[in-house]
XYZ file of C-alpha atoms in Angstrom:
632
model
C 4.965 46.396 -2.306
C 3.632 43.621 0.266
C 0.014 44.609 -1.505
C 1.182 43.998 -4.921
C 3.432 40.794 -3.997
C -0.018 39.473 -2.004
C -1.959 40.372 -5.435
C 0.499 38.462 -7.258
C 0.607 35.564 -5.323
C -3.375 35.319 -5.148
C -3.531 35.766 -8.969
C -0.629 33.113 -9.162
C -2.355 30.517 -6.996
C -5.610 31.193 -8.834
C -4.194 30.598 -11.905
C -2.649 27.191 -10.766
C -5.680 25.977 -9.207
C -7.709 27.160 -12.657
C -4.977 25.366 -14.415
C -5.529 22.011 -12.369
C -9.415 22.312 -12.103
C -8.935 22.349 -16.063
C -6.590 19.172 -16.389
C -8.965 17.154 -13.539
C -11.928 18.011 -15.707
C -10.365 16.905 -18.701
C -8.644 14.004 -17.283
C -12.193 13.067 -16.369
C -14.098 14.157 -19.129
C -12.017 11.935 -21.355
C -12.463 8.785 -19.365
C -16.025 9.763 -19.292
C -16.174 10.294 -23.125
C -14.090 6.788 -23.901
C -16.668 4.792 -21.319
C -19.666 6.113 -22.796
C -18.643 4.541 -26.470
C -19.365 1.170 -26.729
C -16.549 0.377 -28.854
C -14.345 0.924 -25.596
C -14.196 -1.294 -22.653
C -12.524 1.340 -20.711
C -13.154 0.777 -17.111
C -13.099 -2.586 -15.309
C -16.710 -2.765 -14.804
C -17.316 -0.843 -17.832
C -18.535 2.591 -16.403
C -18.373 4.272 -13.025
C -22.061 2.792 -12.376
C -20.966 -0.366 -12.865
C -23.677 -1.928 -14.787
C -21.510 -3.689 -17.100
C -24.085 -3.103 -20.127
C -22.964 -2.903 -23.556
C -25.174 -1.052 -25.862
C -23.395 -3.242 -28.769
C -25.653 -5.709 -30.532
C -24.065 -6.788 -33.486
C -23.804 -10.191 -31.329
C -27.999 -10.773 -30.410
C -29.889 -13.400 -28.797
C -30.622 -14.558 -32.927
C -27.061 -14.812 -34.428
C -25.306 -15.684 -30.582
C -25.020 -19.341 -31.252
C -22.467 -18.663 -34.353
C -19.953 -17.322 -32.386
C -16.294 -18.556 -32.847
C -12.519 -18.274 -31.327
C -11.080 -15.294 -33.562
C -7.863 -15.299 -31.433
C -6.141 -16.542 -27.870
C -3.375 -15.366 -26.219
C -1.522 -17.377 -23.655
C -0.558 -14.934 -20.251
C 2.567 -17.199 -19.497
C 1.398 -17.678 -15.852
C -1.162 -19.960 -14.158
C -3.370 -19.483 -11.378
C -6.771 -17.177 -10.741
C -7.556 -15.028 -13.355
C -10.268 -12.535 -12.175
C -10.536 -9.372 -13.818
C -10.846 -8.685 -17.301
C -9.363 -6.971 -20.549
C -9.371 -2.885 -21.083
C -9.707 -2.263 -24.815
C -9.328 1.635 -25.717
C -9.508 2.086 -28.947
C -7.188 0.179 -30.778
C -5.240 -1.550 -27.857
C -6.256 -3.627 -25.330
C -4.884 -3.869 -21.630
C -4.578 -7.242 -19.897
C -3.041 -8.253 -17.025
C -2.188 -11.478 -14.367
C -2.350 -13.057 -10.986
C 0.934 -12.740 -9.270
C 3.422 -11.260 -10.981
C 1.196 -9.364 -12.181
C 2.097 -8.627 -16.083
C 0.770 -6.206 -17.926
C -0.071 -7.090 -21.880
C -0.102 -4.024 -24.279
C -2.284 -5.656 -27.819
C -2.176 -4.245 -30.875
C -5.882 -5.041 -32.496
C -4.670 -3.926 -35.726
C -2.588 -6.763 -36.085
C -3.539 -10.165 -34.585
C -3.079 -8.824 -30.974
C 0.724 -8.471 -31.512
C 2.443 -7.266 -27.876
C 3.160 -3.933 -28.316
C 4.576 -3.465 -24.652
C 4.910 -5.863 -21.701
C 5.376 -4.914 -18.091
C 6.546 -7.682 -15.664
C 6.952 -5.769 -11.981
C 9.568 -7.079 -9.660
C 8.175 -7.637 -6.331
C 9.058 -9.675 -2.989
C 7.665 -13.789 -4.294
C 7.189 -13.546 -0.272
C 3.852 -12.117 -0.911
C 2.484 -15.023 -2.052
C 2.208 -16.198 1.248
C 0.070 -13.530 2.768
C -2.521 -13.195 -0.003
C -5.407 -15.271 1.619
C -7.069 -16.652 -1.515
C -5.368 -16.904 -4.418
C -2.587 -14.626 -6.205
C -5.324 -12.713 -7.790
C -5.582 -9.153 -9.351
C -8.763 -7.877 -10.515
C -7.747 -5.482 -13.321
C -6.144 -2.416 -14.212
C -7.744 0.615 -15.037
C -7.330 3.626 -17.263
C -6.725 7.612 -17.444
C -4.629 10.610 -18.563
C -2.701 8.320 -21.016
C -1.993 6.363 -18.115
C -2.744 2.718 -17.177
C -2.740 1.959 -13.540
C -1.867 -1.642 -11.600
C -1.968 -2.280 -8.095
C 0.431 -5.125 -7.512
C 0.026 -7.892 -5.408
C 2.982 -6.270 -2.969
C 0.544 -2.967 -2.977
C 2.699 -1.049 -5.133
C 0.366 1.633 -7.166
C 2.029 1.964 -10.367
C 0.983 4.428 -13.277
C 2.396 3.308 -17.004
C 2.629 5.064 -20.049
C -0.340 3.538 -21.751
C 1.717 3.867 -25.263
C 5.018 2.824 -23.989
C 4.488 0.826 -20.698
C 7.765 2.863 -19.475
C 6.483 3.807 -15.108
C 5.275 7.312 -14.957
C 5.395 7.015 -11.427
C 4.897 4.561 -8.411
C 3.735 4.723 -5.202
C 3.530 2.301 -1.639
C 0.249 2.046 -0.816
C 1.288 -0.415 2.145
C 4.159 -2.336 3.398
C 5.327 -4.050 0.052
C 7.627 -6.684 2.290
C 4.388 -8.215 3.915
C 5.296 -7.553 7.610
C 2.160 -6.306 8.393
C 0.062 -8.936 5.821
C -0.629 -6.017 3.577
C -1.406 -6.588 0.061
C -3.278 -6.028 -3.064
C -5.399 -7.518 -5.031
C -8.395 -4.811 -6.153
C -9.058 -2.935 -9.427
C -8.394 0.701 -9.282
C -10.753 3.250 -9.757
C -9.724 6.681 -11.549
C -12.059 9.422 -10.478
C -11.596 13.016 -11.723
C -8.130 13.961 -11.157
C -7.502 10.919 -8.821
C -6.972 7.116 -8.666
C -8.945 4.935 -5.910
C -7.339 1.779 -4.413
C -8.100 -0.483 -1.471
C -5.995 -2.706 0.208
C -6.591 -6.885 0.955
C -5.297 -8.326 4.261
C -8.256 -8.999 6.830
C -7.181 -12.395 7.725
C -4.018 -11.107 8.970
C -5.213 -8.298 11.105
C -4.810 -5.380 8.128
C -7.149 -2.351 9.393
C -8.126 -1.484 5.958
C -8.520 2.074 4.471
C -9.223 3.295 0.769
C -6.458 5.686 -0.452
C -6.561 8.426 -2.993
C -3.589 9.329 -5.238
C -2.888 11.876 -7.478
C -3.041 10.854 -11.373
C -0.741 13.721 -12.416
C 2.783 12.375 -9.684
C 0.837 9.584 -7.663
C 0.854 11.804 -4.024
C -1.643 10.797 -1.617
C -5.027 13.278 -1.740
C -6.224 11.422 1.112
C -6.601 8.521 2.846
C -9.709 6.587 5.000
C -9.446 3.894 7.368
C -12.627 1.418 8.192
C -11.711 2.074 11.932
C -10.541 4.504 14.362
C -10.735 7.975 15.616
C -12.658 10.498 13.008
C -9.888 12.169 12.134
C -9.008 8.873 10.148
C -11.964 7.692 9.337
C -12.747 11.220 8.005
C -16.032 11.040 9.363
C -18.174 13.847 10.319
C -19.642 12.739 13.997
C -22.364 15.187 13.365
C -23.240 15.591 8.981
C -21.783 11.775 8.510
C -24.882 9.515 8.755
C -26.179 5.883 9.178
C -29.696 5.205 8.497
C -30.367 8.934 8.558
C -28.918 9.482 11.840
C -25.431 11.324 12.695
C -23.134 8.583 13.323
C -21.383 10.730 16.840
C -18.229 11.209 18.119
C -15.221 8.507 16.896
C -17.619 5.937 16.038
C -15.121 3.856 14.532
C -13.716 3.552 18.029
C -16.569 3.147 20.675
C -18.092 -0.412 18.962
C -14.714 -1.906 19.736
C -13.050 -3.646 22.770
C -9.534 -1.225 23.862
C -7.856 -1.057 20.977
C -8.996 -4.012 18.717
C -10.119 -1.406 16.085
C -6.286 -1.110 15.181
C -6.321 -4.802 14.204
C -10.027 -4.182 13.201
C -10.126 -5.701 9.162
C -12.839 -3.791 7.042
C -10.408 -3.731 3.875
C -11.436 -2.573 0.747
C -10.697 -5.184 -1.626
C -13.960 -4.735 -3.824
C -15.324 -2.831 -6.496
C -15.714 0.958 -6.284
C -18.570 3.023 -7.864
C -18.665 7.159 -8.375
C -21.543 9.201 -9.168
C -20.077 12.111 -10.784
C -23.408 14.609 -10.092
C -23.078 13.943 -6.356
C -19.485 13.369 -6.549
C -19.774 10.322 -4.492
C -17.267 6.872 -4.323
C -19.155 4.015 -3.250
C -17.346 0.722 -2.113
C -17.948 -1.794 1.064
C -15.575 -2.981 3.480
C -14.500 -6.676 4.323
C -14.691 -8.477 7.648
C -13.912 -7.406 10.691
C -10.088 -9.644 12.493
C -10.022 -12.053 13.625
C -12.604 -14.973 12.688
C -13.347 -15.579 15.952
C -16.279 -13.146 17.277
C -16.152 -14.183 20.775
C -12.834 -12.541 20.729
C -14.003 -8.676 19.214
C -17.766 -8.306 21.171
C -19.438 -4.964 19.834
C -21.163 -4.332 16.472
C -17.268 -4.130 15.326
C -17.713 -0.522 13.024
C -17.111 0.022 10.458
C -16.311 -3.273 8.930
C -19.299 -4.378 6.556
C -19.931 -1.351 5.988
C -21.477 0.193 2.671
C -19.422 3.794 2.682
C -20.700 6.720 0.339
C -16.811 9.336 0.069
C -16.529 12.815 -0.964
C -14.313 12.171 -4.517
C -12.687 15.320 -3.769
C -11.776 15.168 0.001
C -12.796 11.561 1.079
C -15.285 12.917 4.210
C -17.729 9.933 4.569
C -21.393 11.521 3.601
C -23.226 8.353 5.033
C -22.135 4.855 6.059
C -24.337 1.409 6.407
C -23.756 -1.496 8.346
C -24.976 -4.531 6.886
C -23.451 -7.349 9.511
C -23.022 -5.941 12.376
C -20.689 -8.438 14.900
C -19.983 -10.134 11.750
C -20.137 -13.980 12.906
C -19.047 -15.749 9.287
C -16.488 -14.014 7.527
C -19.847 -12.237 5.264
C -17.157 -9.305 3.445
C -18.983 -6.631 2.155
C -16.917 -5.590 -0.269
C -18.864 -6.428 -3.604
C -19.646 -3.932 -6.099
C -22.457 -1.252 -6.024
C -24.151 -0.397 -9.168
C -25.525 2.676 -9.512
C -29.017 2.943 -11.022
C -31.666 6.252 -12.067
C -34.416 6.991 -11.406
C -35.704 3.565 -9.944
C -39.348 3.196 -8.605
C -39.649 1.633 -5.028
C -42.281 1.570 -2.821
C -44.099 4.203 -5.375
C -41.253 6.813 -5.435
C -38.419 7.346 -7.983
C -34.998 7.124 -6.348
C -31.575 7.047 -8.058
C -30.342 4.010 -6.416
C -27.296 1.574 -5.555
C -27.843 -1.659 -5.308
C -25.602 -4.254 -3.562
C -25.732 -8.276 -3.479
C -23.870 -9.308 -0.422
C -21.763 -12.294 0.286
C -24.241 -12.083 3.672
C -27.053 -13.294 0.914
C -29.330 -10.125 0.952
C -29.697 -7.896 -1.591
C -29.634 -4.105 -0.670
C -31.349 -0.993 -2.545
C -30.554 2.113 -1.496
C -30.932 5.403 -2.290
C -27.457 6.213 -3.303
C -28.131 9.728 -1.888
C -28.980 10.064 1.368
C -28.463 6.798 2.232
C -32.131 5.435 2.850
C -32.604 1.741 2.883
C -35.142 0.533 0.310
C -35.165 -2.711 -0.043
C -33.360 -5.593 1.440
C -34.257 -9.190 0.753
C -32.620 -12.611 0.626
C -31.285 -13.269 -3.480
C -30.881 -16.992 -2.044
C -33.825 -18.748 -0.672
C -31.748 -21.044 1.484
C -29.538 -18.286 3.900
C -30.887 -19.047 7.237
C -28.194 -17.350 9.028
C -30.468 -14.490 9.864
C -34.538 -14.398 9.308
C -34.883 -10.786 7.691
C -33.249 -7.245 7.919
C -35.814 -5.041 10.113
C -37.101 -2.486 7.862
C -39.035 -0.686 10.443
C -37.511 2.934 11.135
C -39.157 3.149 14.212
C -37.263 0.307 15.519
C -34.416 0.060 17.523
C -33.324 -2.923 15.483
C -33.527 -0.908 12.323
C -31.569 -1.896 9.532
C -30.135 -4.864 11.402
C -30.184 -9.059 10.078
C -32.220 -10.467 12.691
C -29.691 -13.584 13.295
C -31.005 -16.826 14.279
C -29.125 -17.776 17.518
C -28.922 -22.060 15.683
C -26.129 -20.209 13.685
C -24.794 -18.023 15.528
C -21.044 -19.120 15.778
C -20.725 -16.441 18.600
C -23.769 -17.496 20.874
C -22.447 -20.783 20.178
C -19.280 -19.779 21.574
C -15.378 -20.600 20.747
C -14.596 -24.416 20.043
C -18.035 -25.197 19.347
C -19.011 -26.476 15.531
C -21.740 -24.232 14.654
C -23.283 -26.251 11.314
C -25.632 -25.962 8.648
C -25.068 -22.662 7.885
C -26.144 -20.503 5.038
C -24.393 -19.290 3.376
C -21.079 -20.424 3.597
C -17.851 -17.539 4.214
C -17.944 -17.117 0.680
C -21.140 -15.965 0.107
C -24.114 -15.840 -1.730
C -21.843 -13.937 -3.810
C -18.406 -13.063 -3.906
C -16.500 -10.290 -5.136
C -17.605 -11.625 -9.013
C -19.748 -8.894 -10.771
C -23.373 -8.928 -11.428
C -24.548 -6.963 -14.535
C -27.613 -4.424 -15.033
C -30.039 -4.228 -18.600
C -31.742 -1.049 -19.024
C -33.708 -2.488 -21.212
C -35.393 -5.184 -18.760
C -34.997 -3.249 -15.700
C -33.610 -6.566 -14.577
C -30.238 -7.158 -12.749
C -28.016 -10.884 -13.606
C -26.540 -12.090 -10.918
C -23.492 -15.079 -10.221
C -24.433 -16.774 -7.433
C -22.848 -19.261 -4.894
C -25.646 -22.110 -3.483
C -23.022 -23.077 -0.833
C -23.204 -23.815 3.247
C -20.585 -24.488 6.005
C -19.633 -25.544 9.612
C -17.784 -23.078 11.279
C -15.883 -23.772 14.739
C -13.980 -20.567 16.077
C -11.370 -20.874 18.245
C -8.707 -18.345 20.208
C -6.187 -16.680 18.126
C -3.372 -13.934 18.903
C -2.438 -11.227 16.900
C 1.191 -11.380 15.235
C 1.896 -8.774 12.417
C 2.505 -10.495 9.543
C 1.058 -13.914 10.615
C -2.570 -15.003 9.891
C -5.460 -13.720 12.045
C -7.987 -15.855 11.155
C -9.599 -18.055 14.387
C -11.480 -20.564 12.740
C -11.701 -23.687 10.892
C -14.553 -23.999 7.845
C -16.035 -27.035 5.932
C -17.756 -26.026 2.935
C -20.370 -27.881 1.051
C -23.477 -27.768 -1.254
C -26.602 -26.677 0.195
C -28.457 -29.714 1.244
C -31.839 -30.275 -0.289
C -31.100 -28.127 -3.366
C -31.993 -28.637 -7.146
C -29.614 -28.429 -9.311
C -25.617 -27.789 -8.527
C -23.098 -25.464 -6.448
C -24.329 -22.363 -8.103
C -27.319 -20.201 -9.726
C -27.142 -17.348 -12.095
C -30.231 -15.556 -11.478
C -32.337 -12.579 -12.588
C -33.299 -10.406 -9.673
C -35.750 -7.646 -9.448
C -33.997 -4.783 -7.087
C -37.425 -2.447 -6.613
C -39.465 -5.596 -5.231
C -36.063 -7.997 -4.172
C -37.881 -10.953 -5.876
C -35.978 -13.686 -8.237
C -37.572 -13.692 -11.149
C -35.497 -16.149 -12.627
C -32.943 -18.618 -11.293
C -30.780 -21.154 -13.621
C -28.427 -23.586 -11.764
C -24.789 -24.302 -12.269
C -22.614 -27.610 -11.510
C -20.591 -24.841 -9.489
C -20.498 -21.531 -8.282
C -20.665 -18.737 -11.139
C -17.331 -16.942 -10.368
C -17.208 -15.011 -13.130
C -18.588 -11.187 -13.986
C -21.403 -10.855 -15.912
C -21.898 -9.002 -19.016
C -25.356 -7.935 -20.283
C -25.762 -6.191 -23.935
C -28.497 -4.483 -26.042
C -28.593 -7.512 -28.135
C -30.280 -9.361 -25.495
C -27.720 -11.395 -25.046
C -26.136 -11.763 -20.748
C -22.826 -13.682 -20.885
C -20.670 -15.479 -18.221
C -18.403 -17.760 -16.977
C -18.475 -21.216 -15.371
C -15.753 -22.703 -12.940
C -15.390 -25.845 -15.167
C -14.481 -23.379 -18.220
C -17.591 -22.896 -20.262
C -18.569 -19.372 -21.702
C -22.232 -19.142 -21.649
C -24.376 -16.770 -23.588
C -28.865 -16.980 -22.383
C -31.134 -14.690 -23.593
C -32.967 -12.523 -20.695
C -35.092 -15.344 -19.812
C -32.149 -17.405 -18.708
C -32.406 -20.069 -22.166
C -28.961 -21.289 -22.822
C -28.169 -20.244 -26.248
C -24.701 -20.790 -26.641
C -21.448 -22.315 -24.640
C -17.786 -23.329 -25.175
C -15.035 -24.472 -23.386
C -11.984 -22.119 -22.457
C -8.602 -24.058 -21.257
C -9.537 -23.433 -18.022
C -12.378 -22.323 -15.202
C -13.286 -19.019 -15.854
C -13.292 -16.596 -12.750
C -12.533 -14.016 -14.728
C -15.462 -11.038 -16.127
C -16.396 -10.922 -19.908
C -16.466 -8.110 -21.809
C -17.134 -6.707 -25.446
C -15.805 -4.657 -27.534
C -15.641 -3.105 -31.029
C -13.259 -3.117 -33.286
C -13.385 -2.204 -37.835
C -16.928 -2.391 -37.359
C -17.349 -5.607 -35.612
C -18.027 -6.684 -31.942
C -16.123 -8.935 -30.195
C -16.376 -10.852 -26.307
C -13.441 -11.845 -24.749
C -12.624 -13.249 -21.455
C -9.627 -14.376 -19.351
C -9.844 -18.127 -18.289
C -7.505 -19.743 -15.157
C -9.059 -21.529 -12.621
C -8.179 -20.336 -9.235
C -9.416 -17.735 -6.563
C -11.292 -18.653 -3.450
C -13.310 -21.319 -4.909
C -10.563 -22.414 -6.795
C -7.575 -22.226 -4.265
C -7.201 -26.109 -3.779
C -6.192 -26.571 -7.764
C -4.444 -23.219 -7.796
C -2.311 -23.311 -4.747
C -1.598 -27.370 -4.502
C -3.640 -27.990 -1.408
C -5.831 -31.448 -2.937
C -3.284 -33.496 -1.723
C -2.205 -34.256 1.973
C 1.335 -32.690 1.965
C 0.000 -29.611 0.476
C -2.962 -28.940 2.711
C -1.078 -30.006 5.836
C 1.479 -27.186 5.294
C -1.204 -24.386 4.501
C -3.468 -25.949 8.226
C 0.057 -25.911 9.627
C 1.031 -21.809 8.748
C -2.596 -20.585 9.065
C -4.083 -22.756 11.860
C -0.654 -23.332 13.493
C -1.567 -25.628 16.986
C -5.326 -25.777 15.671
C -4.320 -27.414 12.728
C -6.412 -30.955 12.011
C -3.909 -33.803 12.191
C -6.771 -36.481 10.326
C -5.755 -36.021 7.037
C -9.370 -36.027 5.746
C -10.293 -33.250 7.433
C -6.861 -31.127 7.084
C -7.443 -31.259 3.184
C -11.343 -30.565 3.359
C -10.935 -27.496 5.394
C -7.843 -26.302 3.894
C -7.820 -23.085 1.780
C -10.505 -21.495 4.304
C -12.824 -24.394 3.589
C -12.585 -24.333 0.163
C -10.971 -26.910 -1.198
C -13.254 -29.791 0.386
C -16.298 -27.696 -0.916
C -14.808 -27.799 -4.534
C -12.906 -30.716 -4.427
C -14.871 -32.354 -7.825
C -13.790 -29.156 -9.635
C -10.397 -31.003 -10.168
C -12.559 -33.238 -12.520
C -13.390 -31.289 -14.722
C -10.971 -28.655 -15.063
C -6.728 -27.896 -14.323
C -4.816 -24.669 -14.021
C -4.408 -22.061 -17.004
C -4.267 -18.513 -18.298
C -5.318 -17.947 -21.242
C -7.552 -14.809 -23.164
C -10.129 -15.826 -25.476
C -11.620 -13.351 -27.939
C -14.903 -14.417 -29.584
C -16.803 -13.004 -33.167
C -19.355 -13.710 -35.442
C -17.804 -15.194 -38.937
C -16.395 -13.511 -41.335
């Protein structure tokens, strides 16, 4: 009898895990399916290689500068707007900053709201979401539409109803610890992917995985600490080609600093479903202050390659080690075949940095390709050494004028480039097959950056440093660039300047045609030259990422427009004006806080808001979604 029960049971259990291996596949397969036709928009970057590439071209480089509003939609709530619209089939998804609404469209008819979701979380969040209330999209699978709330709530909707399926706590949703949430997720297979946002209040980050089917945890992956959290493999988990050893996560850290370490995940993800691999970076290393954390600080700013299935790290890469500038790493990786470097084909993932180097990699093994500055003017650091051989491998080779950690706490380390926001921030950049050529949103900003001694409170900012932004000095042309960047030879082929920083995702198509964004509002369409060929002005600076779509036989671009995010944080959060920015210096920089009310308002909002104080000219707060055609 115990042979036949154990026969039983085996069969049983086989059965059930046949039975799930067939639902994951299918889960997957359909999301696969829907993001392969171009009439969908069904992933927030598009596809799990995030090019962002449409193969549309009804809308080409010819018949671009007819395009007119077909329909707006206002989202009831002000503030950043990043992220963008899912369209699957006949609906399309959108969603807000803080409270984070979901929109349910009905194309068929004018956009009419089929379903609206409103959350109800703790309005004490606000407080401890660093820059901006913003949300960077919801995402799609097994009839389900996911949203990570700003409180870190992971909820899964009925993507016909809008009625929760289920919800989960990804983090303290009463911000005692400074948790929160801001990223896209990513649905893999039979699982969802989500980050968490909190690195200037001491958050040791990890990336989660939840079950689609009920929303249980799969597993889970801090940035720091011991291996058996990190789930890295001391002796099959590599870095540069090398094991990484024993609790890695651990040993580059002073005591127990790791625990309060940063690295969260607050970026894009990326999945490679032959290798089964999640790419994503990790933010900055807590506090600010790096006089305060010595060691290479791993692993924060860290490029990390997951098992899908189990979350074991398969190789890591540190691209700031010691970070000295607040240079998160957490923008996306887009996944590229079959890529010729250096005379050998490699299927690659490439990175742009806020650090201002561009990485190719081969998305495999790990290998560094390439790595070049996409911004002639960083200076922080004179290259990354390339020479395997060396014991500085792989490392920026930092140039001790800007180091704000030779320069040591209380000192004004100036001039440097680029500023904590990057080269680029967590806006996407888009890939053309068709030119082999990848368009990029840039940031042409610099900053002085004085650290200074900060304790560790749960809950309270951990950030150890005050930051004046500006425009690089001695540059043509404006606050930002949108450039075209060749990623087997890290050249610029192209570079066309902005007033301000492009904060918006990019969007390339087959009809030649890259869109995006400007802070003061304008859509822009070039051709892949970088030739304006057409522009209009949304309600409001666009930080969001356009997309396309089809719909009865005709393709469509829309885009959410609301000033706000980092760049935008002194017209979205009220800190222009003295009173304002004296009670943000006051609850981040407590005792450190500037009492000159110049300086309290120009270093305000991280050092924002002095950096982008002219925006206010030109633009005011919004959120509203813009859908564009070719006449009728």
């Amino acid at each position: 009898m115990r042979v036949l029960a154990r026969t039983a049971y085996l069969l049983t259990t086989a059965a059930l895990m046949s039975f799930g291996a067939v639902h994951m596949t299918s889960a997957n397969e359909e999301l696969m399916k829907m993001s392969s036709d171009p009439k969908n928009w069904a992933m927030p970057t598009g596809d799990y290689a995030n090019t962002r590439y449409s193969k549309l071209n009804q809308i080409n480089k010819d018949n671009v500068k007819n395009l007119q509003v077909k329909w707006t939609m206002s989202t009831g709530v002000l503030r950043g707007h990043e992220g963008g619209p899912l369209v699957i089939g006949d609906v399309m998804y959108i969603h807000t900053p803080f409270p984070n609404i979901v929109y349910a469209l009905d194309l068929n008819n004018e956009g009419k709201i089929l379903w609206k979701y409103e959350p109800k979380q703790d309005p004490n969040v606000i407080a401890i979401m660093c820059c901006d209330t913003v949300n960077r999209g919801v995402a799609y699978g097994d009839g389900k539409i996911i949203l990570n709330q700003a409180d870190t709530t992971v909820v899964a909707l009925d993507a016909k109803t809008g009625k929760v399926v289920w919800s989960v706590k990804n983090g303290e949703t009463d911000g005692s610890k400074g948790e929160s949430g801001t990223a896209a997720p990513m649905v893999v297979k039979d699982k969802v992917i989500i980050g968490v946002s909190g690195a200037e209040f001491g958050v040791r980050g990890w990336t989660a995985a939840y079950n689609l089917k009920d929303g249980s945890l799969a597993w889970k992956a801090y940035s720091t600490g011991p291996d058996a959290e990190t789930l890295i493999d001391p002796e099959k988990t590599t870095h540069l080609g090398k094991p990484v050893g024993p609790d890695s996560g651990i040993n580059t850290w002073e005591g127990e600093q790791w625990k309060t370490g940063g690295g969260t995940t607050w970026g894009w993800f990326a999945y490679d479903p032959k290798l089964n691999l999640v790419y994503y970076g990790t933010g900055n290393p807590s506090t600010w202050n790096p006089v305060q954390r010595p060691g290479d600080n791993r692993w924060s700013m860290t490029l990390m390659a997951r098992d899908a299935d189990t979350g074991v790290a398969k190789w890591l890469y540190q691209m700031t080690p010691h970070d000295e500038w607040d240079y998160d790493g957490v923008n996306e990786n887009i996944l590229v075949d079959g890529m010729e470097v250096n005379g050998a084909k490699h299927d690659v993932l490439v990175h742009f940095d806020r650090n201002g180097f561009a990485y190719t990699m081969d998305r495999a093994s790990g290998e560094l390709l390439v790595a070049k500055k996409y911004d002639p003017t960083v200076n922080w650091a004179t290259e990354v050494n390339m020479d395997p051989k060396s014991d500085q491998y792989g490392r920026p080779q930092v140039v001790a004028k800007y180091s704000t950690q030779q320069n040591g706490e209380d000192t004004n380390t100036t001039g440097v480039c680029p500023a904590a926001l990057g080269t680029k921030d967590q806006q996407p950049a888009t890939y053309s097959p068709k030119t082999g050529l990848f368009y990029v949103p840039t940031n042409h900003v610099c900053m002085d950056y004085e650290p200074y001694k900060v304790s560790y409170t749960a809950g309270q900012p951990y950030v150890g440093a005050t930051v004046a932004m500006y425009p690089t000095p001695n540059s043509h042309g404006g606050m930002g660039n949108f450039i075209a960047w060749d990623a087997a030879k890290g050249e610029i082929v192209w570079s066309k300047p902005e007033q301000f920083s492009v904060w918006s995702g990019a969007l390339a198509t087959e009809g030649d045609v890259v869109f995006y964004g400007t802070l003061e509002g304008y859509i822009k369409a070039v051709d892949t030259e970088g030739k304006e060929l057409y522009k209009f002005k949304t309600p409001s600076g666009i930080i969001g990422n356009v997309n396309t779509f089809e719909h009865r036989g005709k393709q469509y671009i829309a885009v959410l427009s609301g000033v706000g995010g980092w760049a935008g944080i002194g017209l979205a959060g009220g800190l222009l004006g003295a009173e304002g920015a004296a009670a943000w210096q006051a609850a981040v920089a407590g005792e450190k806080a500037p009492t000159e009310e110049e300086k309290s308002i120009s270093t305000a909002g991280l050092g924002a808001v002095g950096g982008y104080a002219a925006l206010a000219d030109y633009t005011t707060l919004g959120g509203q979604l813009t859908v564009f055609g070719l006449p009728d």
